[in-house]
PDB file of C-alpha atoms in Angstrom:
ATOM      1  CA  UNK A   1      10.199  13.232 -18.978  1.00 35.00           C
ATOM      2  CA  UNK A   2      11.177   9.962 -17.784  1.00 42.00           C
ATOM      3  CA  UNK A   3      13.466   9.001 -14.976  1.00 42.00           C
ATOM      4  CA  UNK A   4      13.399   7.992 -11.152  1.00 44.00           C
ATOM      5  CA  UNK A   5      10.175   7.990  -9.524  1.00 55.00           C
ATOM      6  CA  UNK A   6      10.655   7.805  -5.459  1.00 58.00           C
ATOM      7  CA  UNK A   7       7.605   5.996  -4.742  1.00 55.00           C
ATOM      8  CA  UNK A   8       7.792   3.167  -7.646  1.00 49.00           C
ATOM      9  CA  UNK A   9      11.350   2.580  -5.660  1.00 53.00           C
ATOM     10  CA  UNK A  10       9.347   2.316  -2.255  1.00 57.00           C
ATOM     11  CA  UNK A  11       6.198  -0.022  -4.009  1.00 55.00           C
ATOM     12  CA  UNK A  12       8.386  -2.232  -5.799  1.00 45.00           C
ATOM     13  CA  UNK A  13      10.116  -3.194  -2.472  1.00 50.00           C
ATOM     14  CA  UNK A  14       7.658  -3.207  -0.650  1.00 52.00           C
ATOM     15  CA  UNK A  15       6.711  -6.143  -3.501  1.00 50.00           C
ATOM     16  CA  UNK A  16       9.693  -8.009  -2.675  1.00 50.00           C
ATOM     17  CA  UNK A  17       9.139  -8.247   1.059  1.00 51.00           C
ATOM     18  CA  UNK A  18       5.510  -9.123   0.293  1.00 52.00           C
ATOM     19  CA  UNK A  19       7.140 -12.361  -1.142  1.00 52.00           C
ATOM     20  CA  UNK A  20       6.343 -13.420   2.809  1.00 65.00           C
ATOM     21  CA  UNK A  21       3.132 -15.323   0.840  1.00 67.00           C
ATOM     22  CA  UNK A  22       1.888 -17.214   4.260  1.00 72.00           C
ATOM     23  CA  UNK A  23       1.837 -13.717   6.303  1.00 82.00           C
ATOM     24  CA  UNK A  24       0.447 -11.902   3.219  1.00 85.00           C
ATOM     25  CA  UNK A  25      -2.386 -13.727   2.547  1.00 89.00           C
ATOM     26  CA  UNK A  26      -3.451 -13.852   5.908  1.00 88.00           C
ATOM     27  CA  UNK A  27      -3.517 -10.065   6.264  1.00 90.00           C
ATOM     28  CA  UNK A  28      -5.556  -9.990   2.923  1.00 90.00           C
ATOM     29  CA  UNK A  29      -7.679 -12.302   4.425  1.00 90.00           C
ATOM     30  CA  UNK A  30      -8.392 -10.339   7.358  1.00 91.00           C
ATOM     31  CA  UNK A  31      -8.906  -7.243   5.190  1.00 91.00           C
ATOM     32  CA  UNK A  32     -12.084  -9.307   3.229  1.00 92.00           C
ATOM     33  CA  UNK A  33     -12.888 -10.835   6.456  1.00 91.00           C
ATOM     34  CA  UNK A  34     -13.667  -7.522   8.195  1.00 90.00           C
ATOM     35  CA  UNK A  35     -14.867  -5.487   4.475  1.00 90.00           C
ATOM     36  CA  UNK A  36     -17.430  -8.280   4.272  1.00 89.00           C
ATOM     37  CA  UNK A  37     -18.349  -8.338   8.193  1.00 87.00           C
ATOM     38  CA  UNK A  38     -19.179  -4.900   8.154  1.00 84.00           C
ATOM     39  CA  UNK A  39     -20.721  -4.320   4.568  1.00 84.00           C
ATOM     40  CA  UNK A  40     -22.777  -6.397   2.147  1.00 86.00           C
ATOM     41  CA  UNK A  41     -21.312  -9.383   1.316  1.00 84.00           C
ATOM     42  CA  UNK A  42     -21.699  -8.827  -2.265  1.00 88.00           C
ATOM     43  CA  UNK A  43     -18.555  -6.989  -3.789  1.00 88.00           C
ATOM     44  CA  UNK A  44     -20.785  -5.121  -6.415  1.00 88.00           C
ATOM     45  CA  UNK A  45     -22.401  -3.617  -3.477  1.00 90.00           C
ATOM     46  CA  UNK A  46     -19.431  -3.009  -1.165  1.00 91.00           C
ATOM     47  CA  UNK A  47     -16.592  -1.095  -2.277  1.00 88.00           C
ATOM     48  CA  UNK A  48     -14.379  -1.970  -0.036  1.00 89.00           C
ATOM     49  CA  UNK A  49     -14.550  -5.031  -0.036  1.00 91.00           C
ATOM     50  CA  UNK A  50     -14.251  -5.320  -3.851  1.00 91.00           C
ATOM     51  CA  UNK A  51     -11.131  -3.299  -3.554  1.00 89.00           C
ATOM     52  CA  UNK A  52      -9.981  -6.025  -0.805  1.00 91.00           C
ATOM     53  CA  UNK A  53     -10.620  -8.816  -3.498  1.00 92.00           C
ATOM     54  CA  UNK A  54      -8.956  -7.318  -6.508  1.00 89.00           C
ATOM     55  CA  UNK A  55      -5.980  -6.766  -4.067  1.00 88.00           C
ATOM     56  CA  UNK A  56      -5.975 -10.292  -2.982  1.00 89.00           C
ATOM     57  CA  UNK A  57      -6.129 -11.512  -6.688  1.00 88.00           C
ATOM     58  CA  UNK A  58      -3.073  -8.674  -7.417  1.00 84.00           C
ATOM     59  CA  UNK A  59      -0.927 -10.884  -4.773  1.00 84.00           C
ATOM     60  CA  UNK A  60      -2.249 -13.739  -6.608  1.00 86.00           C
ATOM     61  CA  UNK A  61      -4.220 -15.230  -3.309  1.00 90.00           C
ATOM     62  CA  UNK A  62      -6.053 -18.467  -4.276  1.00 90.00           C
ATOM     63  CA  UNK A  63      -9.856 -18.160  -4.760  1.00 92.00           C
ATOM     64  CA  UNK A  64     -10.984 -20.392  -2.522  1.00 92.00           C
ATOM     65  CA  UNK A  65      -8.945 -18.758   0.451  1.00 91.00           C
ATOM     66  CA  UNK A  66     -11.074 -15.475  -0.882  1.00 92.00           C
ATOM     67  CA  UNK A  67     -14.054 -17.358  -0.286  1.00 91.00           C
ATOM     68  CA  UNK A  68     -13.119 -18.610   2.924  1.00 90.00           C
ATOM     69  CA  UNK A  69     -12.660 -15.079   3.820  1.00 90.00           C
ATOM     70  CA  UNK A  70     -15.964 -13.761   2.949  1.00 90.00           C
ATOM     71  CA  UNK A  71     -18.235 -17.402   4.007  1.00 88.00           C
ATOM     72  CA  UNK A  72     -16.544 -16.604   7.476  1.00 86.00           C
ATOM     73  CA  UNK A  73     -17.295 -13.130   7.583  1.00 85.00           C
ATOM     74  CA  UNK A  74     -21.361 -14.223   6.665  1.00 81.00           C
ATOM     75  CA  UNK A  75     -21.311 -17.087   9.433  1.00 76.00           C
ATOM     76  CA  UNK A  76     -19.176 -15.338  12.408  1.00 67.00           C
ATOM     77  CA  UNK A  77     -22.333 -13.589  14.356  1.00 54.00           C
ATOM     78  CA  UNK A  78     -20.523 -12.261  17.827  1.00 58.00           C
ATOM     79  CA  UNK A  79     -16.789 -13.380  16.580  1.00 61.00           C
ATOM     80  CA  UNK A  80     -14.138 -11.287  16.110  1.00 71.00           C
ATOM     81  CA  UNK A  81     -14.523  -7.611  16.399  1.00 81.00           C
ATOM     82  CA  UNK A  82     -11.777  -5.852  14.235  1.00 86.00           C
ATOM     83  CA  UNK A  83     -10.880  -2.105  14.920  1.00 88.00           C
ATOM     84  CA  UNK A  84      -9.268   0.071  11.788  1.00 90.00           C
ATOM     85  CA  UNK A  85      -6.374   2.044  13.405  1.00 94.00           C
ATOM     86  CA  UNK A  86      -4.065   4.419  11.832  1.00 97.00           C
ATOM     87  CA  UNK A  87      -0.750   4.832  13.874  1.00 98.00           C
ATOM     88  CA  UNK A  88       1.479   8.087  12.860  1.00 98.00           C
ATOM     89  CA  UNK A  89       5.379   8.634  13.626  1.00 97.00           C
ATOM     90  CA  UNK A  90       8.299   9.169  12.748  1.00 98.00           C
ATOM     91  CA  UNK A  91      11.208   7.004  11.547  1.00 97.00           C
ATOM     92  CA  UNK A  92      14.612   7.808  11.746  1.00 96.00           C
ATOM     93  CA  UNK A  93      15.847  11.018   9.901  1.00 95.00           C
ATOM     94  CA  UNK A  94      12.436  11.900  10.316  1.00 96.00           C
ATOM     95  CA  UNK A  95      10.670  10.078   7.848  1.00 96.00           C
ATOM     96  CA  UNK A  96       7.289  10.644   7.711  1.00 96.00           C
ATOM     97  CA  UNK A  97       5.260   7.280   9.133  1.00 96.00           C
ATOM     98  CA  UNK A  98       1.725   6.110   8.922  1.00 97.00           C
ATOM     99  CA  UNK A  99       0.617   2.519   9.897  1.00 96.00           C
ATOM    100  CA  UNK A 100      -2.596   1.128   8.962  1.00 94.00           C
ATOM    101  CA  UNK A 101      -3.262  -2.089  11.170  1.00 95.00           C
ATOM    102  CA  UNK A 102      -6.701  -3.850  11.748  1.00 92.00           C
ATOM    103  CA  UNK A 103      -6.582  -5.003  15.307  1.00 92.00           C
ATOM    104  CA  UNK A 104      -9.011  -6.775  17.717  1.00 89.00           C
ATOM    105  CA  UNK A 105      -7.043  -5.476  20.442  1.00 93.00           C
ATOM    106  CA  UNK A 106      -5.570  -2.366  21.075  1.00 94.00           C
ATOM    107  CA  UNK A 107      -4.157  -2.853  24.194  1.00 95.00           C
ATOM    108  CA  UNK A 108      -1.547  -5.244  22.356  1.00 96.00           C
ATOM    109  CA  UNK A 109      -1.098  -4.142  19.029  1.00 96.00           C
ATOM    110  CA  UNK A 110      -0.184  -0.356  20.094  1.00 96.00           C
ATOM    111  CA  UNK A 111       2.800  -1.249  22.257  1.00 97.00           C
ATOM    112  CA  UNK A 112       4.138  -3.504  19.455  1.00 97.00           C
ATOM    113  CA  UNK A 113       4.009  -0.480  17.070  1.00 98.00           C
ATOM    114  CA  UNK A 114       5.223   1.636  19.356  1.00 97.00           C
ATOM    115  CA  UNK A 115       8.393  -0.552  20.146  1.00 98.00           C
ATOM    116  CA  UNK A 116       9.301  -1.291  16.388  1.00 97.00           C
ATOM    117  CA  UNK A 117       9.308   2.854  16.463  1.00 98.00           C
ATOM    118  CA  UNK A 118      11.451   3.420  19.787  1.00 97.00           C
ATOM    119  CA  UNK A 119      14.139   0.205  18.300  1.00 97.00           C
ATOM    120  CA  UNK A 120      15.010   1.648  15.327  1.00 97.00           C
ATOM    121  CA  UNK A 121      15.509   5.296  16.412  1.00 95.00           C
ATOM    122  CA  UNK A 122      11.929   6.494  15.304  1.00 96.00           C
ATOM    123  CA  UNK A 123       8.951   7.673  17.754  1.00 96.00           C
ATOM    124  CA  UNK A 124       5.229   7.188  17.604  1.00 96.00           C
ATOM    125  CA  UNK A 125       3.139  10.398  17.748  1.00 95.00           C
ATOM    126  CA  UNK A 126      -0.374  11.939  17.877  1.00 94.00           C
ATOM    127  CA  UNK A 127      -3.050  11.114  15.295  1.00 93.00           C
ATOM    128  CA  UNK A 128      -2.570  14.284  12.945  1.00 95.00           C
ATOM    129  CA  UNK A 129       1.248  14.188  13.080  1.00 97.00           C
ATOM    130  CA  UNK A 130       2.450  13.401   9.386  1.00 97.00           C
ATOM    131  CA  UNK A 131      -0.970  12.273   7.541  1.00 97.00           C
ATOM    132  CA  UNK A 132      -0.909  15.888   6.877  1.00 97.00           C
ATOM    133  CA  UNK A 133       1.415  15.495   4.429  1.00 96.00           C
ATOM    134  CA  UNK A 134      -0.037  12.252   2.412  1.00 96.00           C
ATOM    135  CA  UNK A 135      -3.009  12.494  -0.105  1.00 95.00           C
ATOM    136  CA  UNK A 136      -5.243   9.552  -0.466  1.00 95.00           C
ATOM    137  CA  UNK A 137      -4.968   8.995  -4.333  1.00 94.00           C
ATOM    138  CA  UNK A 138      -5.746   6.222  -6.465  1.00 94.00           C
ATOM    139  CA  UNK A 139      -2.446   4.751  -7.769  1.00 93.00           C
ATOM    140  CA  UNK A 140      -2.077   2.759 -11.339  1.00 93.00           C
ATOM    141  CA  UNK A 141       1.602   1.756 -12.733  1.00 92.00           C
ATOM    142  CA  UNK A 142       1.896   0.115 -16.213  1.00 92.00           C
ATOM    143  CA  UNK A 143       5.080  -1.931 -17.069  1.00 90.00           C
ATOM    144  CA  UNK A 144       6.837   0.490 -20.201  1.00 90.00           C
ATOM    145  CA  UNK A 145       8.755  -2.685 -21.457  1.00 90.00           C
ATOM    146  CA  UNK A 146       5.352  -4.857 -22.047  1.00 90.00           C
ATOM    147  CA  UNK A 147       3.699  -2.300 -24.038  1.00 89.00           C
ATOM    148  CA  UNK A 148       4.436  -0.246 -27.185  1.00 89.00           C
ATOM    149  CA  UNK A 149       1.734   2.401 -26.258  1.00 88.00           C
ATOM    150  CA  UNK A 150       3.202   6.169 -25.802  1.00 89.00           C
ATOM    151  CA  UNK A 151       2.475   8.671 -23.502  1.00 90.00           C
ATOM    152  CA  UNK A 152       0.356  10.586 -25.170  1.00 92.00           C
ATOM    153  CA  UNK A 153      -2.092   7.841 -25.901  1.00 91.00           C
ATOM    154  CA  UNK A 154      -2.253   6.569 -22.346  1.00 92.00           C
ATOM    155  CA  UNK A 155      -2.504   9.985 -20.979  1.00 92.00           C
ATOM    156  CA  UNK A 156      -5.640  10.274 -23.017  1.00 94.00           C
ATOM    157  CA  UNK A 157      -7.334   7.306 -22.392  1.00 94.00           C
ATOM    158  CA  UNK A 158      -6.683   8.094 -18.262  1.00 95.00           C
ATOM    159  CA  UNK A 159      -7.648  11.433 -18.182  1.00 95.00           C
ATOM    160  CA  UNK A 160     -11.023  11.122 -20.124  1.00 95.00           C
ATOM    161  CA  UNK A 161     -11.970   7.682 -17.628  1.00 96.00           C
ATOM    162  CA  UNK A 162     -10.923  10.444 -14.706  1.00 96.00           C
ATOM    163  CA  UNK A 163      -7.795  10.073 -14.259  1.00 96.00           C
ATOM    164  CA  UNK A 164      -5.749  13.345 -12.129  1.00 94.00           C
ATOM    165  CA  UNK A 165      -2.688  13.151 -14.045  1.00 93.00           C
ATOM    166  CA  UNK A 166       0.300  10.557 -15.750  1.00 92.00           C
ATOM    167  CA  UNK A 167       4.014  10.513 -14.903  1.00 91.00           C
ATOM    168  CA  UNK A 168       6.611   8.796 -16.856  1.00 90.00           C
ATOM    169  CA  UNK A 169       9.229   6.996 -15.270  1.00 86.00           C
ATOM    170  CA  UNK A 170      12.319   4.998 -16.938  1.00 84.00           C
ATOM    171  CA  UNK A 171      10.178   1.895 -16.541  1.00 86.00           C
ATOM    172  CA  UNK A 172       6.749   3.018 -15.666  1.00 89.00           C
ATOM    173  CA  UNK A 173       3.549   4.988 -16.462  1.00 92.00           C
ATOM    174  CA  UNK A 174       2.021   5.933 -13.415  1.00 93.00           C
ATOM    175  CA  UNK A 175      -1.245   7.650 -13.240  1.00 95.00           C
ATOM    176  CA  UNK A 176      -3.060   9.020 -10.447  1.00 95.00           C
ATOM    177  CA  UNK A 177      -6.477   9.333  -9.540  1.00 96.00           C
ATOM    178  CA  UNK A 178      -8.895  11.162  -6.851  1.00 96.00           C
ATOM    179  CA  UNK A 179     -10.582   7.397  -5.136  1.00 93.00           C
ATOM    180  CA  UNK A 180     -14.152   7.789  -6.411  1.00 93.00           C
ATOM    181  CA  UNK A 181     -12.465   8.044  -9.687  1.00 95.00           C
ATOM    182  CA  UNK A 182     -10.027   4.937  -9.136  1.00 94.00           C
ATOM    183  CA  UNK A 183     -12.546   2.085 -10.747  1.00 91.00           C
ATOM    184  CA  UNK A 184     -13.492   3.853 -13.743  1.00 94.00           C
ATOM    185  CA  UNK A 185      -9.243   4.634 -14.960  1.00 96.00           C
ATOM    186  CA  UNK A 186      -8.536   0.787 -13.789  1.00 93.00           C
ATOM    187  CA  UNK A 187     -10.994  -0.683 -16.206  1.00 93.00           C
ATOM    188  CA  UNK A 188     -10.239   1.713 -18.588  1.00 94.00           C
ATOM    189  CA  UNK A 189      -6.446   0.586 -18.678  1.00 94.00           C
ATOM    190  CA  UNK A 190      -6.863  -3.132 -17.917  1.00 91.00           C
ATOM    191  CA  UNK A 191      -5.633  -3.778 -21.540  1.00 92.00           C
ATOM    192  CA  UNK A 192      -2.239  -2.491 -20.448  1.00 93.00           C
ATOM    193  CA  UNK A 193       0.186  -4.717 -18.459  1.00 92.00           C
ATOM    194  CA  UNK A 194      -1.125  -3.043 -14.926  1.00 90.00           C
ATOM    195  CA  UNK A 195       1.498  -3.759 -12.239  1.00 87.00           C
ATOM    196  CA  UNK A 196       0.232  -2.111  -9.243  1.00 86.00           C
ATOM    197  CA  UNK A 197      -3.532  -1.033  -9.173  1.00 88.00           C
ATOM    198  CA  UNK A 198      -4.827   0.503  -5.105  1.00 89.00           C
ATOM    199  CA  UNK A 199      -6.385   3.607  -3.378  1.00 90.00           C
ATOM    200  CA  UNK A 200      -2.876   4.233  -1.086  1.00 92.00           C
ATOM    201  CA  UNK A 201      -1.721   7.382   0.553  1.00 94.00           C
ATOM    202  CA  UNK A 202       1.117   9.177  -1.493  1.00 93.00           C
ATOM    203  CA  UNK A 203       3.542  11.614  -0.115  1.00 93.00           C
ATOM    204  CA  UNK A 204       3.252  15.113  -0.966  1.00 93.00           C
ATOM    205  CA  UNK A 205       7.047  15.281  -0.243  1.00 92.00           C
ATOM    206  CA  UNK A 206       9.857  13.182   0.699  1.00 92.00           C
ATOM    207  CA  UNK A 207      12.602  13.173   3.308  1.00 94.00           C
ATOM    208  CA  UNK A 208      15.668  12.069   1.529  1.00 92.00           C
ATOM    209  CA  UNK A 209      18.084  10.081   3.605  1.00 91.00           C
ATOM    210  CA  UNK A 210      22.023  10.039   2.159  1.00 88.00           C
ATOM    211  CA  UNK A 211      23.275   7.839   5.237  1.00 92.00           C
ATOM    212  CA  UNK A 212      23.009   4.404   4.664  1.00 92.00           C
ATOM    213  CA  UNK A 213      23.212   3.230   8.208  1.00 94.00           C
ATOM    214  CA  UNK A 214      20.309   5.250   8.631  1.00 94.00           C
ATOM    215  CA  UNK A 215      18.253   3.727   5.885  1.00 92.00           C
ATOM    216  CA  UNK A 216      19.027   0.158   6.734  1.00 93.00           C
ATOM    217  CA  UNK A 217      17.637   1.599   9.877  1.00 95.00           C
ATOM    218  CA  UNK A 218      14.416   2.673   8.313  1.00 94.00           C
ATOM    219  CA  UNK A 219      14.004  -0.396   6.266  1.00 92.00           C
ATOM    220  CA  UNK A 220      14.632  -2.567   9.413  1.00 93.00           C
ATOM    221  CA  UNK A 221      11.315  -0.730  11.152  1.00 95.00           C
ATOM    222  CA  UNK A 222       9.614  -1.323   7.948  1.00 92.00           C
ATOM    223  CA  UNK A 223      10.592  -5.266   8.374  1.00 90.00           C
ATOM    224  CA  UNK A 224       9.879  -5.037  11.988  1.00 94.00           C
ATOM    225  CA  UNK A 225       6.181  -3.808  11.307  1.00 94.00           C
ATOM    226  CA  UNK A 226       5.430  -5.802   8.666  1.00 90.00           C
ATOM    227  CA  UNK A 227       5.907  -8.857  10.239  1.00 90.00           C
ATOM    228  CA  UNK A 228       3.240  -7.775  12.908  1.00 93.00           C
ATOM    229  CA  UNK A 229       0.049  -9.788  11.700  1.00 90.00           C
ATOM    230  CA  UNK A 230      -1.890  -6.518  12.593  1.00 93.00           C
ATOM    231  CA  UNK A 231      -0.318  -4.263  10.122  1.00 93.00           C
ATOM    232  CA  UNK A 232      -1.860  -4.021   6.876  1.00 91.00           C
ATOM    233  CA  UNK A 233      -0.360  -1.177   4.695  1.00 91.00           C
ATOM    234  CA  UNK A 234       2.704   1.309   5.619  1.00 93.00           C
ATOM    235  CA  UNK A 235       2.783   4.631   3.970  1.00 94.00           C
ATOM    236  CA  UNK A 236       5.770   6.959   4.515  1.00 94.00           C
ATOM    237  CA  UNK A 237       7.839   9.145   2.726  1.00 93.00           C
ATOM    238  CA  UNK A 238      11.039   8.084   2.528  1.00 93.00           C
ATOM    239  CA  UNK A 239      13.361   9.000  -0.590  1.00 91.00           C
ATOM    240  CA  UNK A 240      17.022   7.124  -0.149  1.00 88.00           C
ATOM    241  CA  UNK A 241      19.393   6.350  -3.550  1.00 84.00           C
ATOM    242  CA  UNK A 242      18.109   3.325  -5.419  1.00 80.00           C
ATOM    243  CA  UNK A 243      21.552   1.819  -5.627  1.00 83.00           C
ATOM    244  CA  UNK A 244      21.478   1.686  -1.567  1.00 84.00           C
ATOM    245  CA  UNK A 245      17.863   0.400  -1.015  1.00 81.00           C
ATOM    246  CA  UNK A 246      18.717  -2.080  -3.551  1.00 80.00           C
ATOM    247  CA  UNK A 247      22.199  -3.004  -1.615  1.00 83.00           C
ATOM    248  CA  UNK A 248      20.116  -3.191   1.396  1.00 81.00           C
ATOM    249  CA  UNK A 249      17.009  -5.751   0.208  1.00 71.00           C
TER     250      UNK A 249
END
């Protein structure tokens, strides 16, 4: 059954702010940078750092700043040393926070994420306190309007690559997929218009927030973390009315 799907609302403005191209491609950057630095350099032998690239191209990043990325990563011996950190809290309403950064120093970038928390009526917690309620899924979304395909047909072709399930939104198919299976369903579907295409942590629930001062006040920690050049991804679980968020952004 088609209609509103909370976390297309939260990706596709989370699209919009990623319009910030100079910030954004330096983050990717430093995603391939350390997936290269700390695995084979080869993307058909790393994973990770394949999943970097493809995520890069998705945010259409130029090629040669890709291979910047990875020639550095090959040639820095001693250079930067880049910690993956996972920050939880909660926002205000008590929205469910996580904050994925990669950092080369701690001792900075945890009192910056803390303060974005404390300003805009959220707190930072212990490691454990909300990533309890996320999943890490593979995540595929196909644009409804550039495709005659139906649901039954898509469904099919997902499920048998390995695909977990397929829900229909007003303008999306979104399918969902354990991560070891997330390679397989994206080539599978890559003759569909593919919008969004990662291995992301999805909510299991979501806090819905009817104030709109205090959604502008979530959204404004959002903004305030994103614009820290640590932060990589923000997952949380926030479900506000699409005619406010859009009001808001």
């Amino acid at each position: 059954m088609a209609g509103h799907s909370k976390w297309s609302n939260i990706k596709h403005r989370k699209g919009a702010q990623d319009a910030k191209r100079g910030k954004l491609f330096q983050k990717l950057a430093r995603q391939i940078f350390v997936a290269a630095k700390q695995g084979d350099p080869d993307p058909e032998m790393n994973p990770d750092l394949r999943l970097a690239i493809e995520k890069a191209r998705s945010n259409n990043m130029p090629k040669d700043n890709i291979d910047r990325a990875v020639k550095k990563a090959k040639g820095d011996v001693g250079g930067n040393e880049y910690e993956d950190v996972v920050y939880e809290g909660y926002g205000p309403g008590g929205v469910a926070v996580m904050v994925n950064v990669l950092t080369d120093n701690k001792n900075r970038t945890a009192p910056e994420v803390r303060h974005a928390f404390s300003k805009h009526g959220g707190n930072l917690g212990e490691n454990g306190c909300v990533s309890f309620m996320f999943d890490r899924k593979g995540f595929i979304t196909i644009d409804r309007s550039a495709t005659e395909v139906e649901e039954d047909d898509i469904m099919l072709e997902a499920i048998e690559a390995g695909a977990d399930e397929l829900e229909t939104t007003d303008d999306f198919f979104e399918i969902y997929t354990e991560p070891e299976n997330f390679q397989n369903v994206k080539h599978a579907l890559e003759a569909y218009p593919v919008q969004t295409a990662e291995v992301t942590m999805i909510p299991q629930t979501y806090t819905p927030l009817e104030e709109e001062e205090t959604v502008e006040q979530m959204l404004k920690l959002i903004d305030m973390l994103e614009d820290n050049d640590d932060v990589q991804d923000i997952w949380h679980n926030l479900d506000a009315d699409q005619e406010v968020l859009e009001k808001l952004t």
